Short mmCIF file of C-alpha atoms in Angstrom, two decimals:
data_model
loop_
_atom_site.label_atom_id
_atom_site.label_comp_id
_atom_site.label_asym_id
_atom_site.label_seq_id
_atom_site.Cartn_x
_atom_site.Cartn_y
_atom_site.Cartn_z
CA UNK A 219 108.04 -37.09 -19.94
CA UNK A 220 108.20 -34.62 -16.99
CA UNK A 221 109.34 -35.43 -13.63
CA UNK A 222 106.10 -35.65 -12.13
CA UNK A 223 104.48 -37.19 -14.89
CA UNK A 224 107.28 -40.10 -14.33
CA UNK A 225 106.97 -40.65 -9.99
CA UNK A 226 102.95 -40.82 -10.78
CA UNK A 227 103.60 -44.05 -13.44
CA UNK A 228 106.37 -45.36 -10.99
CA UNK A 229 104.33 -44.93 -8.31
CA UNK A 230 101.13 -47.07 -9.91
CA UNK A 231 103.52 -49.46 -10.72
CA UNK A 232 105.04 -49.50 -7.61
CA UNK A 233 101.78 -50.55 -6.15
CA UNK A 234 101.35 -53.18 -8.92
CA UNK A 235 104.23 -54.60 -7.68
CA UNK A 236 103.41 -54.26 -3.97
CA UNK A 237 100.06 -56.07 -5.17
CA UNK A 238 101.98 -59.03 -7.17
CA UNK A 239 104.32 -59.78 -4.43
CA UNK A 240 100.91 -59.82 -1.52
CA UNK A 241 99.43 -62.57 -4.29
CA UNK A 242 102.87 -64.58 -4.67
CA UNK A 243 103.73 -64.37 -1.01
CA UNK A 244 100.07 -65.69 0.05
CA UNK A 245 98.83 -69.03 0.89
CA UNK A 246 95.74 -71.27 -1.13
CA UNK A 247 93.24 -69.84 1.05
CA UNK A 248 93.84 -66.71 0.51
CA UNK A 249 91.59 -64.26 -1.79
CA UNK A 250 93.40 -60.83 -2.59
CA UNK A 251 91.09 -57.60 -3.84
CA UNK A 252 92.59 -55.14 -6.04
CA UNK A 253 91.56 -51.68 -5.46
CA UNK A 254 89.62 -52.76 -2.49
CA UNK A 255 88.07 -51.37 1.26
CA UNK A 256 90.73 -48.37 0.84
CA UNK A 257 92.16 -48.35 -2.59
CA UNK A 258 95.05 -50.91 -3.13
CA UNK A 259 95.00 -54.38 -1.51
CA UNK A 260 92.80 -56.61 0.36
CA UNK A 261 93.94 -60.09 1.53
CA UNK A 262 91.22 -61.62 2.85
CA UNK A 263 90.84 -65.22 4.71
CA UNK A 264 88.62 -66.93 7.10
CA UNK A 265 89.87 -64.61 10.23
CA UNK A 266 90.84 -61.48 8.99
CA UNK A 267 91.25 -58.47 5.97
CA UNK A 268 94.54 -57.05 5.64
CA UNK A 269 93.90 -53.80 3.78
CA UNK A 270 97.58 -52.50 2.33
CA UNK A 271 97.35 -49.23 0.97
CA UNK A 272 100.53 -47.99 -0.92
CA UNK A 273 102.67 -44.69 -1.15
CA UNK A 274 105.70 -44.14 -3.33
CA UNK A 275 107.51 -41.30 -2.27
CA UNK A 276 111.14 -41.68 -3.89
CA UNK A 277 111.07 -37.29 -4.22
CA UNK A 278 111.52 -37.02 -0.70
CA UNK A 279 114.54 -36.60 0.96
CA UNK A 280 112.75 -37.12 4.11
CA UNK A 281 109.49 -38.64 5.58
CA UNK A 282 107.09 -35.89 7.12
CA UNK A 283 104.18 -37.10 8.98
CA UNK A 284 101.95 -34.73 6.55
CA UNK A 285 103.36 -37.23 3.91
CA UNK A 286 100.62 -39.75 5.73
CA UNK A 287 97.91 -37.81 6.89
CA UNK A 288 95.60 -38.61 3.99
CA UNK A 289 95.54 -42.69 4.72
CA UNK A 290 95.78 -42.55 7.61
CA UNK A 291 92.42 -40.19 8.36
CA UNK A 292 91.00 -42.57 5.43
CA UNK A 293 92.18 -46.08 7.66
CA UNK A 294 90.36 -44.21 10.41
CA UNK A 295 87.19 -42.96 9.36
CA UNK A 296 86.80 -46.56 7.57
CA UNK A 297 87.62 -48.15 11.60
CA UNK A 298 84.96 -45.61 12.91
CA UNK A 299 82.48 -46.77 10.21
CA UNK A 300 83.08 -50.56 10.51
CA UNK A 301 85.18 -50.99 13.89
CA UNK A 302 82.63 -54.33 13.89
CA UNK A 303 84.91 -56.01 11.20
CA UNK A 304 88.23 -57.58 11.90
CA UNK A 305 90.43 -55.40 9.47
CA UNK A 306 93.66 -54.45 9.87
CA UNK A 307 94.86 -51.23 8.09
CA UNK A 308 98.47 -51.33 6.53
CA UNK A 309 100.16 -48.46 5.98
CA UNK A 310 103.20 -49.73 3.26
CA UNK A 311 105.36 -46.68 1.82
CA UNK A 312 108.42 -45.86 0.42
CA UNK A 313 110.90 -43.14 1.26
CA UNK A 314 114.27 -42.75 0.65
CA UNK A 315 116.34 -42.04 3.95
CA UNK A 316 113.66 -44.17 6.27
CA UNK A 317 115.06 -47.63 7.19
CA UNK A 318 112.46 -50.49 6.01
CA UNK A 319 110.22 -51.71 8.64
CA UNK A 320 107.66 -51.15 11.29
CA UNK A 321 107.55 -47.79 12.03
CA UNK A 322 105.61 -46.41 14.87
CA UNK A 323 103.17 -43.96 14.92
CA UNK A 324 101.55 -42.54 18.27
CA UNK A 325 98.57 -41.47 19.53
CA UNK A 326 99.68 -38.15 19.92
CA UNK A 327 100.65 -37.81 16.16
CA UNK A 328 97.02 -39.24 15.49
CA UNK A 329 95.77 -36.15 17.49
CA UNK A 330 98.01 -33.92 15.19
CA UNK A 331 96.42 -35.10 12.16
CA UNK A 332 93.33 -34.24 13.60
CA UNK A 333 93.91 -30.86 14.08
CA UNK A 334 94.69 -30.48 10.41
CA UNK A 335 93.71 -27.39 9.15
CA UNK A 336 93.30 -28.76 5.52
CA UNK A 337 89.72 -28.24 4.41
CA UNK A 338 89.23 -31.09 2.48
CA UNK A 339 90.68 -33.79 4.89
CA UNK A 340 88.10 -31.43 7.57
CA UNK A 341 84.88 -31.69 5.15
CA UNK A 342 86.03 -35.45 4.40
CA UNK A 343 87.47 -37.17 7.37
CA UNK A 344 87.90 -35.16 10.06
CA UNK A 345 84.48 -33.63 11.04
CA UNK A 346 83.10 -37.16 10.81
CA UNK A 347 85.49 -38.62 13.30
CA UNK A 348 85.77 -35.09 15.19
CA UNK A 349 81.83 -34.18 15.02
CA UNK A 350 80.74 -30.34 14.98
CA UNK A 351 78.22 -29.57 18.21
CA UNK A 352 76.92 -26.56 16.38
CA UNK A 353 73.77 -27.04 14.15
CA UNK A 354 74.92 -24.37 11.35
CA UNK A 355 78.66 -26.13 10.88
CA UNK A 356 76.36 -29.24 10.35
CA UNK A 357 74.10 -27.63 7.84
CA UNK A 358 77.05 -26.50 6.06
CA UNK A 359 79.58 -29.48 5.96
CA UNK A 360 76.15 -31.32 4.49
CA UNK A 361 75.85 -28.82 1.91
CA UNK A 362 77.25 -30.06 -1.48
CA UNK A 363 78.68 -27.09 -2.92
CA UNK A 364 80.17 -24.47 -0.25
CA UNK A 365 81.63 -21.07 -0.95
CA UNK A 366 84.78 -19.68 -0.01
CA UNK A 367 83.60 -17.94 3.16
CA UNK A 368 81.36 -21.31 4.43
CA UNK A 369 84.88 -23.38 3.66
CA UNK A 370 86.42 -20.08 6.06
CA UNK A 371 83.88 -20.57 8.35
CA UNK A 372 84.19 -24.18 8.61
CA UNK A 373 88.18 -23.96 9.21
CA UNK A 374 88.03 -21.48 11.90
CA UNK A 375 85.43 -23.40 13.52
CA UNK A 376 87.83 -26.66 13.59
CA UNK A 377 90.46 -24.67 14.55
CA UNK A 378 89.39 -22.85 17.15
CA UNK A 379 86.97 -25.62 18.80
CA UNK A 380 88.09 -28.33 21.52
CA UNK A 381 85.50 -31.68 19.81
CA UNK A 382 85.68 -34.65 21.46
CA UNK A 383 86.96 -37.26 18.92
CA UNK A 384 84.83 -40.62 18.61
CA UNK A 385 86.79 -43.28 17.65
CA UNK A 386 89.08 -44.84 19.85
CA UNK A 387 92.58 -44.44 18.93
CA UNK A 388 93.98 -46.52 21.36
CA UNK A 389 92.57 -49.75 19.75
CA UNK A 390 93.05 -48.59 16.26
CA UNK A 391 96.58 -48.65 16.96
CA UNK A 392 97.22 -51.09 19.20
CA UNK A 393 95.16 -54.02 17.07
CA UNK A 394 94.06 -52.48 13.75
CA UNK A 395 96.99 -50.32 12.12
CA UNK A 396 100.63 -50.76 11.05
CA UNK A 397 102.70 -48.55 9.36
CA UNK A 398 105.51 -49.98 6.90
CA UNK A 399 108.19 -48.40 5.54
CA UNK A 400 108.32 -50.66 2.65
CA UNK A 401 111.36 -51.54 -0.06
CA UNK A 402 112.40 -49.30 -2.68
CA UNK A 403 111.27 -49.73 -6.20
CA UNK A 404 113.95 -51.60 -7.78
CA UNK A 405 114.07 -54.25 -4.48
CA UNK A 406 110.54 -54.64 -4.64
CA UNK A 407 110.49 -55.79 -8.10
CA UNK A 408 113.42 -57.84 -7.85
CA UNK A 409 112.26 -59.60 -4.90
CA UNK A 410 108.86 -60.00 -6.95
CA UNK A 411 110.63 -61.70 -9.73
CA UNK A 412 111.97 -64.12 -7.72
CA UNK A 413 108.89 -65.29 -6.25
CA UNK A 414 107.80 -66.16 -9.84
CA UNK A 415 111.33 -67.77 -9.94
CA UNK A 416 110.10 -69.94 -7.17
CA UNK A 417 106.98 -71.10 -9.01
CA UNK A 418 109.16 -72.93 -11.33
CA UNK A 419 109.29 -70.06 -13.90
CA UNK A 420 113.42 -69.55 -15.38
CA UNK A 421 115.13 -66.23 -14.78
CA UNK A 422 114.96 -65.67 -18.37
CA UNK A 423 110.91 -66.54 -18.95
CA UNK A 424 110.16 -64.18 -15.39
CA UNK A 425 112.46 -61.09 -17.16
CA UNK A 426 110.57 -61.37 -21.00
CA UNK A 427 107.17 -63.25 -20.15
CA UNK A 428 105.75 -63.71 -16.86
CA UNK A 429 106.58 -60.63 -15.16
CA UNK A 430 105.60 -58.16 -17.31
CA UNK A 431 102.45 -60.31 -18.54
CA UNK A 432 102.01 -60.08 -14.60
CA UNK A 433 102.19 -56.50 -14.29
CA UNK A 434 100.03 -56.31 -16.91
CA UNK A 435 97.74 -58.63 -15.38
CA UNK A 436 97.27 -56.59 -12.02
CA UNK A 437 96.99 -53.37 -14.26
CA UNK A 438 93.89 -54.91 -16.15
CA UNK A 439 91.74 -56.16 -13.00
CA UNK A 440 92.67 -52.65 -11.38
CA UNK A 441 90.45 -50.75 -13.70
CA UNK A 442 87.61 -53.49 -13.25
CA UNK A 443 84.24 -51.47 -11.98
CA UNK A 444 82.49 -54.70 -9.91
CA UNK A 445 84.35 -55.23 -7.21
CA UNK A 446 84.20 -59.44 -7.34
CA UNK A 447 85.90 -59.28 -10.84
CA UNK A 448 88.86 -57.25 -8.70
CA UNK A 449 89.44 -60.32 -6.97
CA UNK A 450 92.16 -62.65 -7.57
CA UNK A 451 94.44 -65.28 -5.99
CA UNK A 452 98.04 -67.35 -5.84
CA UNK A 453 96.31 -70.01 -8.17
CA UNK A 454 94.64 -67.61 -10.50
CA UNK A 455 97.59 -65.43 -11.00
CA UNK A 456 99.81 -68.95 -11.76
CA UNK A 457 96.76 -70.27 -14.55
CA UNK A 458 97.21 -66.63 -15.89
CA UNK A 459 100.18 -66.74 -16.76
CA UNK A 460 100.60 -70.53 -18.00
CA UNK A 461 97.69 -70.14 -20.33
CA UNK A 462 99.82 -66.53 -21.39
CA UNK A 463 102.55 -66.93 -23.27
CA UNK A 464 102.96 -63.79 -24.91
CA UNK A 465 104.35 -60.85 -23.99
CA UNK A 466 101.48 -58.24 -23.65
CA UNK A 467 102.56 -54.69 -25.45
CA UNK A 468 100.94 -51.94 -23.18
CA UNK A 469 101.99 -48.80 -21.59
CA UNK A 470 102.68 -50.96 -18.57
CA UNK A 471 104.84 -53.60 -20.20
CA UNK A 472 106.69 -50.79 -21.62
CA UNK A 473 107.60 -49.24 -18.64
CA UNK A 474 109.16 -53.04 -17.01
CA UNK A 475 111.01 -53.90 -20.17
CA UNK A 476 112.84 -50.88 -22.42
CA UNK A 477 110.27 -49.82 -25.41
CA UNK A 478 113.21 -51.36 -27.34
CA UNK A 479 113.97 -54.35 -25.34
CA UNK A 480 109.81 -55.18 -25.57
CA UNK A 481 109.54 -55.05 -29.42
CA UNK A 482 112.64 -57.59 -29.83
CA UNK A 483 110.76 -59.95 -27.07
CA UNK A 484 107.84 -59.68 -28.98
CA UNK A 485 109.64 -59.98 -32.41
CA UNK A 486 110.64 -63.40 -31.51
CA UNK A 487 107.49 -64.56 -30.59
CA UNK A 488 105.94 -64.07 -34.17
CA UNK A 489 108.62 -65.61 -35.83
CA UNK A 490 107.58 -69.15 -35.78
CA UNK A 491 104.10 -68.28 -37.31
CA UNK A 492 105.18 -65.27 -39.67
CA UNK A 493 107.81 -68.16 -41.14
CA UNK A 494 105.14 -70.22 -42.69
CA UNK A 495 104.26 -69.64 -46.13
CA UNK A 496 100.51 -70.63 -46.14
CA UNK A 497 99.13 -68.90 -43.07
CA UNK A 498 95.94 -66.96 -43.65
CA UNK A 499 96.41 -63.63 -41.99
CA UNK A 500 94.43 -60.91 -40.73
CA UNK A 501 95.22 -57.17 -39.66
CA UNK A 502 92.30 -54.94 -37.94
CA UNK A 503 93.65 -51.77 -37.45
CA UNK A 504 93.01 -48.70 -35.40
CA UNK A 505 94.95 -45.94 -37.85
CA UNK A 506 94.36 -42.69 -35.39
CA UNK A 507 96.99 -44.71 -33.14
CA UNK A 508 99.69 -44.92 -35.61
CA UNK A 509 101.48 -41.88 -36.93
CA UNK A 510 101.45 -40.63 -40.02
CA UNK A 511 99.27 -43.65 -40.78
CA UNK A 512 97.48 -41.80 -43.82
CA UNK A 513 100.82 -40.92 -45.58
CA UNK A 514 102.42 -44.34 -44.30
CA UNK A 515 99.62 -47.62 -44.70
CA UNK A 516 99.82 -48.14 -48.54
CA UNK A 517 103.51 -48.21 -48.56
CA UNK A 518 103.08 -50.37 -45.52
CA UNK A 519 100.63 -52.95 -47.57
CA UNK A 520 103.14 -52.91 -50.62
CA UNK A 521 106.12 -53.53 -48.49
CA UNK A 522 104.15 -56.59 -46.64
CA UNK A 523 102.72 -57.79 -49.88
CA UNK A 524 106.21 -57.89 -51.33
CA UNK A 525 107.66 -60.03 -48.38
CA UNK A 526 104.94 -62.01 -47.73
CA UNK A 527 102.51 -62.58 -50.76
CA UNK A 528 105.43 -61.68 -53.89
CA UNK A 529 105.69 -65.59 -55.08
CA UNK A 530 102.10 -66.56 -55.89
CA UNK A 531 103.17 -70.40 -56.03
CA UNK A 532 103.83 -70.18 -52.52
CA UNK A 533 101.93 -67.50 -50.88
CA UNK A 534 98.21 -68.78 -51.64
CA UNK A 535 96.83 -66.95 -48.81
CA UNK A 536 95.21 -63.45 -49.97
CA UNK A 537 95.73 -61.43 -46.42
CA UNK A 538 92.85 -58.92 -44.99
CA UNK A 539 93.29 -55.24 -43.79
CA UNK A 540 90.74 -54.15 -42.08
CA UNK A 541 90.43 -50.43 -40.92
CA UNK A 542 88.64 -48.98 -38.07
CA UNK A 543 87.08 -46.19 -40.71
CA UNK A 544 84.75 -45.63 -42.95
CA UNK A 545 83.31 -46.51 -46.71
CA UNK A 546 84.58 -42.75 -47.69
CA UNK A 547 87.79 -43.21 -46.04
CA UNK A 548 88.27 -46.98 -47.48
CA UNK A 549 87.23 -45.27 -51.16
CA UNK A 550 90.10 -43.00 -50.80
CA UNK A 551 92.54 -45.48 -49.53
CA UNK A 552 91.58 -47.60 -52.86
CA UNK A 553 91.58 -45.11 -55.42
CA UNK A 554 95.76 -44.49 -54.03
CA UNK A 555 96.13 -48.52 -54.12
CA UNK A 556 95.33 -48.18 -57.92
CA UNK A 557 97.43 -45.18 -58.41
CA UNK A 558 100.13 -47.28 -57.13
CA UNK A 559 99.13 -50.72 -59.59
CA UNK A 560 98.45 -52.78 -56.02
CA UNK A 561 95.41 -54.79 -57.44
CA UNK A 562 92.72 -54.92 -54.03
CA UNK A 563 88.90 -55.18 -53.54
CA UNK A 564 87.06 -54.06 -50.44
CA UNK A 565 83.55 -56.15 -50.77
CA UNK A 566 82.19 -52.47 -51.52
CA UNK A 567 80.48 -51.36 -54.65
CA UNK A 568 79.29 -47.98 -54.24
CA UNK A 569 78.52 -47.80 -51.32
CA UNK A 570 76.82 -51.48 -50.86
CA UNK A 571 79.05 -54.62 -49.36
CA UNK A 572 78.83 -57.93 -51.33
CA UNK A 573 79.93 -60.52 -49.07
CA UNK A 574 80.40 -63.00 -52.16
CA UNK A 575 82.75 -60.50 -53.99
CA UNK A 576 84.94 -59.89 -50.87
CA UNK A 577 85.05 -63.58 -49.98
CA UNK A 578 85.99 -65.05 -53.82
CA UNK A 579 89.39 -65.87 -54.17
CA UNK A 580 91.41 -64.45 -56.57
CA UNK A 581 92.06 -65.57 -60.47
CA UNK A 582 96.19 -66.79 -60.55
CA UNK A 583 98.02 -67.13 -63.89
CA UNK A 584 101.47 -69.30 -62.60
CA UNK A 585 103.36 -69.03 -64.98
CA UNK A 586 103.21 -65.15 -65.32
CA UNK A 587 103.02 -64.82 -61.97
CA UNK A 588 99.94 -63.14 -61.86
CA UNK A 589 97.45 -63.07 -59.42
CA UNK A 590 93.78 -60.78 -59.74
CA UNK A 591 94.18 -58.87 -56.89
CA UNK A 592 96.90 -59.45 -53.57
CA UNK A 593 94.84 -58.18 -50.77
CA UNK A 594 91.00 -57.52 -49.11
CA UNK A 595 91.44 -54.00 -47.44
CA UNK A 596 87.82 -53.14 -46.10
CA UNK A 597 86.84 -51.23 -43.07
CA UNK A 598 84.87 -52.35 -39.51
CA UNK A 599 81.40 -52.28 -40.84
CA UNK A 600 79.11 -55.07 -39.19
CA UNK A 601 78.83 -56.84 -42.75
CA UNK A 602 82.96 -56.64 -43.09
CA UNK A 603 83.06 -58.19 -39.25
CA UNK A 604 80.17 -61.13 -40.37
CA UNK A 605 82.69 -62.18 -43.21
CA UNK A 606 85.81 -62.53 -41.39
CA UNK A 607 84.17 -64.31 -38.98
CA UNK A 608 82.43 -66.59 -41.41
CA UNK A 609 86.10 -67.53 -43.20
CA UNK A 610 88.12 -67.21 -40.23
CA UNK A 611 91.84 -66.65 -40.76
CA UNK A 612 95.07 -68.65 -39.00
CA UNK A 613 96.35 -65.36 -36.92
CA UNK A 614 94.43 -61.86 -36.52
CA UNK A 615 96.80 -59.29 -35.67
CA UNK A 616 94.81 -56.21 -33.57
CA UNK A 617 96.70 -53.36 -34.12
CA UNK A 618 95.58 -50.41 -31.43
CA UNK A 619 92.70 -50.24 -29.19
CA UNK A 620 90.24 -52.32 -30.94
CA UNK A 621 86.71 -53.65 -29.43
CA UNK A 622 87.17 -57.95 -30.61
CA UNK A 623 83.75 -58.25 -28.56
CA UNK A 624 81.54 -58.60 -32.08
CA UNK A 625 84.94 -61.11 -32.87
CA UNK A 626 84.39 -64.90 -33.35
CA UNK A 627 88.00 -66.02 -32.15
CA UNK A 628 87.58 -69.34 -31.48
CA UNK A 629 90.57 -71.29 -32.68
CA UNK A 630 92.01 -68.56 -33.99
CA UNK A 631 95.68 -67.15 -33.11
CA UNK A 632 96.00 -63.61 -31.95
CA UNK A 633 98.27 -61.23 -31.50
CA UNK A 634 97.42 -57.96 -30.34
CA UNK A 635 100.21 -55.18 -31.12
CA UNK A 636 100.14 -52.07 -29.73
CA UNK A 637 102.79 -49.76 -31.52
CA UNK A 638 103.21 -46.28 -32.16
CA UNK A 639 104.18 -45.94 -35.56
CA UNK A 640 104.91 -48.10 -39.04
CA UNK A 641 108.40 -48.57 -38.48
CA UNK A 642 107.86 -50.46 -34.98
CA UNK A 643 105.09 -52.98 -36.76
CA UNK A 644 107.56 -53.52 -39.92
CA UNK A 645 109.86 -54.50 -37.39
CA UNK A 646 107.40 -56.56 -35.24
CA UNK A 647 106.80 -58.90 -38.67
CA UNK A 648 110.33 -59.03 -39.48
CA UNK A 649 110.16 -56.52 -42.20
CA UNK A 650 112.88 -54.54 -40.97
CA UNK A 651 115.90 -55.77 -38.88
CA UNK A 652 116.79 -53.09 -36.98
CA UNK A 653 114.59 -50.97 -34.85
#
């Protein structure tokens, strides 16, 4: 991962973190947006909207007031637009050598980022709080696509004109904006952990459950289109979590707890379930987010069916692979299974699905320890979805990105697992001890 490619995830999760610690640290009353009036947070009660916005900047060796001059024209313009409101705008970022704290900002460095001679915080923010007199710098700022010489023309204008600026400064600063230099990183989450500490969670639950499950949380209503489904609260947040009590595997999680230290957290939590002989199981699987999955599944099935399903007597439960792919794929995949003597049916004949021939259990022979076939392998069609929810299975195991919407899960147990490769799901269902 490059540099830059590593301060943008730590700064997202930086603001997750920012955002789980405003929910923690609120009171009952208290509703919190995600990704609300200017990005970020919202905390919103009967008096008045906090709006945080967030800025990691742990590259800088020191704190520049162009470091700010994007939120802060954005906190402005918003004020200009809806100086009705009672909002106030927080400013909450992180750089290195600044001591945490209010930090002041003046109305003369207001007027400096006004003067900007940046053409898109001019076409954005600027020229609406500084408005052009002239007619033709009108036309053109309304204009959706400008050339180079209209953007030169614009700039020069700006630069070389005295406008009279329209909001008042004075009040945004004195009631409606605060600027924060907030914690670093690594205090930020630990002081986030132990606010889930102090909701009765243990120091070892918060490190392997709750907190990551919370990061994820926050992750998954940021992304939310309607704004209402953005919102959350302390109570919410809490029933998350106590009706969650597995670790999610996401790019998020993985970035909170080591890739390695995830998959052994996880491990453990199958365990219990993967340790029962009887247990009806189901894989749906996305292969084009596994690699090598074409060279790898069938000695993937063999090595499961010879854990899990090798003692007929005890293993009675046939399990189900289903693949997000095709009937031409799936007839591939079955002609290798019978190169390989692994005895499966798909439901297909031809290309037609007959529910009763994927559904009818298989012919067993004890005492030679032989059983008609050892697994259904089939792919997503509708008809393959109908069937598994008519004879629903103890735990479905969604491997990849997988739509469950079409689904029946209702009393069913399910674990989604998102991995990169064979060798991390062997591992996952105690196929393989070491990692």
């Amino acid at each position: 991962m490059s540099r830059e490619a590593d301060h943008t995830i730590k700064g997202f999760l930086y603001q997750f973190n920012k955002t789980l610690n405003t929910i923690l640290s609120s009171t009952d009353q208290d509703e919190i947006q995600i990704e609300g009036i200017i990005e970020d947070i919202d905390i919103k009660n009967s008096n008045i909207t906090n709006a945080i916005q967030c800025k990691y900047h742990e590259s800088k060796v020191r704190h520049n007031l162009s470091d700010i001059y994007k939120p802060i024209l954005q906190m402005l313009l918003h004020f200009l637009e809806n100086d009705s409101l009672n909002i106030k705008y927080v400013l909450y970022a992180y750089f290195p050598n600044e001591q945490v704290g209010v930090k002041e900002v003046t109305k003369s460095q207001i007027e400096e980022i006004l003067s900007s001679s940046n053409f898109d915080y001019i076409s954005k923010y600027i020229s609406k709080v500084k408005p052009p007199k002239e007619q033709n710098i009108k036309d053109l700022l309304g204009k959706a696509s400008k050339t180079s010489e209209e953007k030169t023309k614009i700039k020069k204008y700006y630069e070389t004109s005295k406008l009279e600026t329209i909001v008042d400064i004075d009040k945004f600063l004195k009631d409606h904006f605060v600027f924060e230099i907030g914690l670093s990183y690594e205090k930020l989450m630990n002081e986030t952990k132990n606010l889930l500490m102090k909701e009765g969670f243990s120091l070892e639950d918060v490190r392997d459950l709750f907190y990551p499950n919370s990061i994820q949380y926050i992750a998954e209503l940021s992304i939310l289109s309607e704004a209402e489904k953005r919102i959350s609260s302390k109570n919410k947040l809490i029933d998350y979590l106590n009706g969650n009590k597995k670790t999610a595997m996401s790019r998020w999680t993985s970035e909170v707890l080591s890739r390695k230290e995830l998959l052994k957290v996880r491990k453990n939590q199958l365990v219990p379930s993967l340790n029962i002989n009887s247990r009806s199981r189901y894989f749906i699987i996305a292969p084009d987010t596994i690699d090598n999955f074409d060279d790898e599944f069938i000695l993937f099935v063999k090595d499961y069916l010879d854990k899990y399903n090798s003692k007929i007597k005890l293993h009675t439960e046939t399990p189900c692979f289903i693949l997000k792919t095709d009937v031409n794929n799936l007839s591939e995949y079955h002609k290798r299974f019978v190169s390989r003597n692994i005895q499966i049916i798909t439901g297909y004949i031809g290309g037609t699905f007959y529910f009763k021939e994927f559904n009818k259990e298989p012919k067993r022979i004890i005492k030679d320890n032989w059983v008609e076939f050892k697994a259904r392998i089939s792919c997503n069609s509708d008809e393959v979805i109908k069937c598994i929810n008519y004879k629903k299975c103890d735990d479905l195991y969604i491997v990849g990105e997988i739509d469950v919407n079409s689904l029946d899960t209702t009393d069913v147990n399910i674990e989604h697992l998102e991995i990169n490769n064979f060798r991390e799901l062997k591992y996952l269902l105690s196929m393989a001890k070491e990692i």
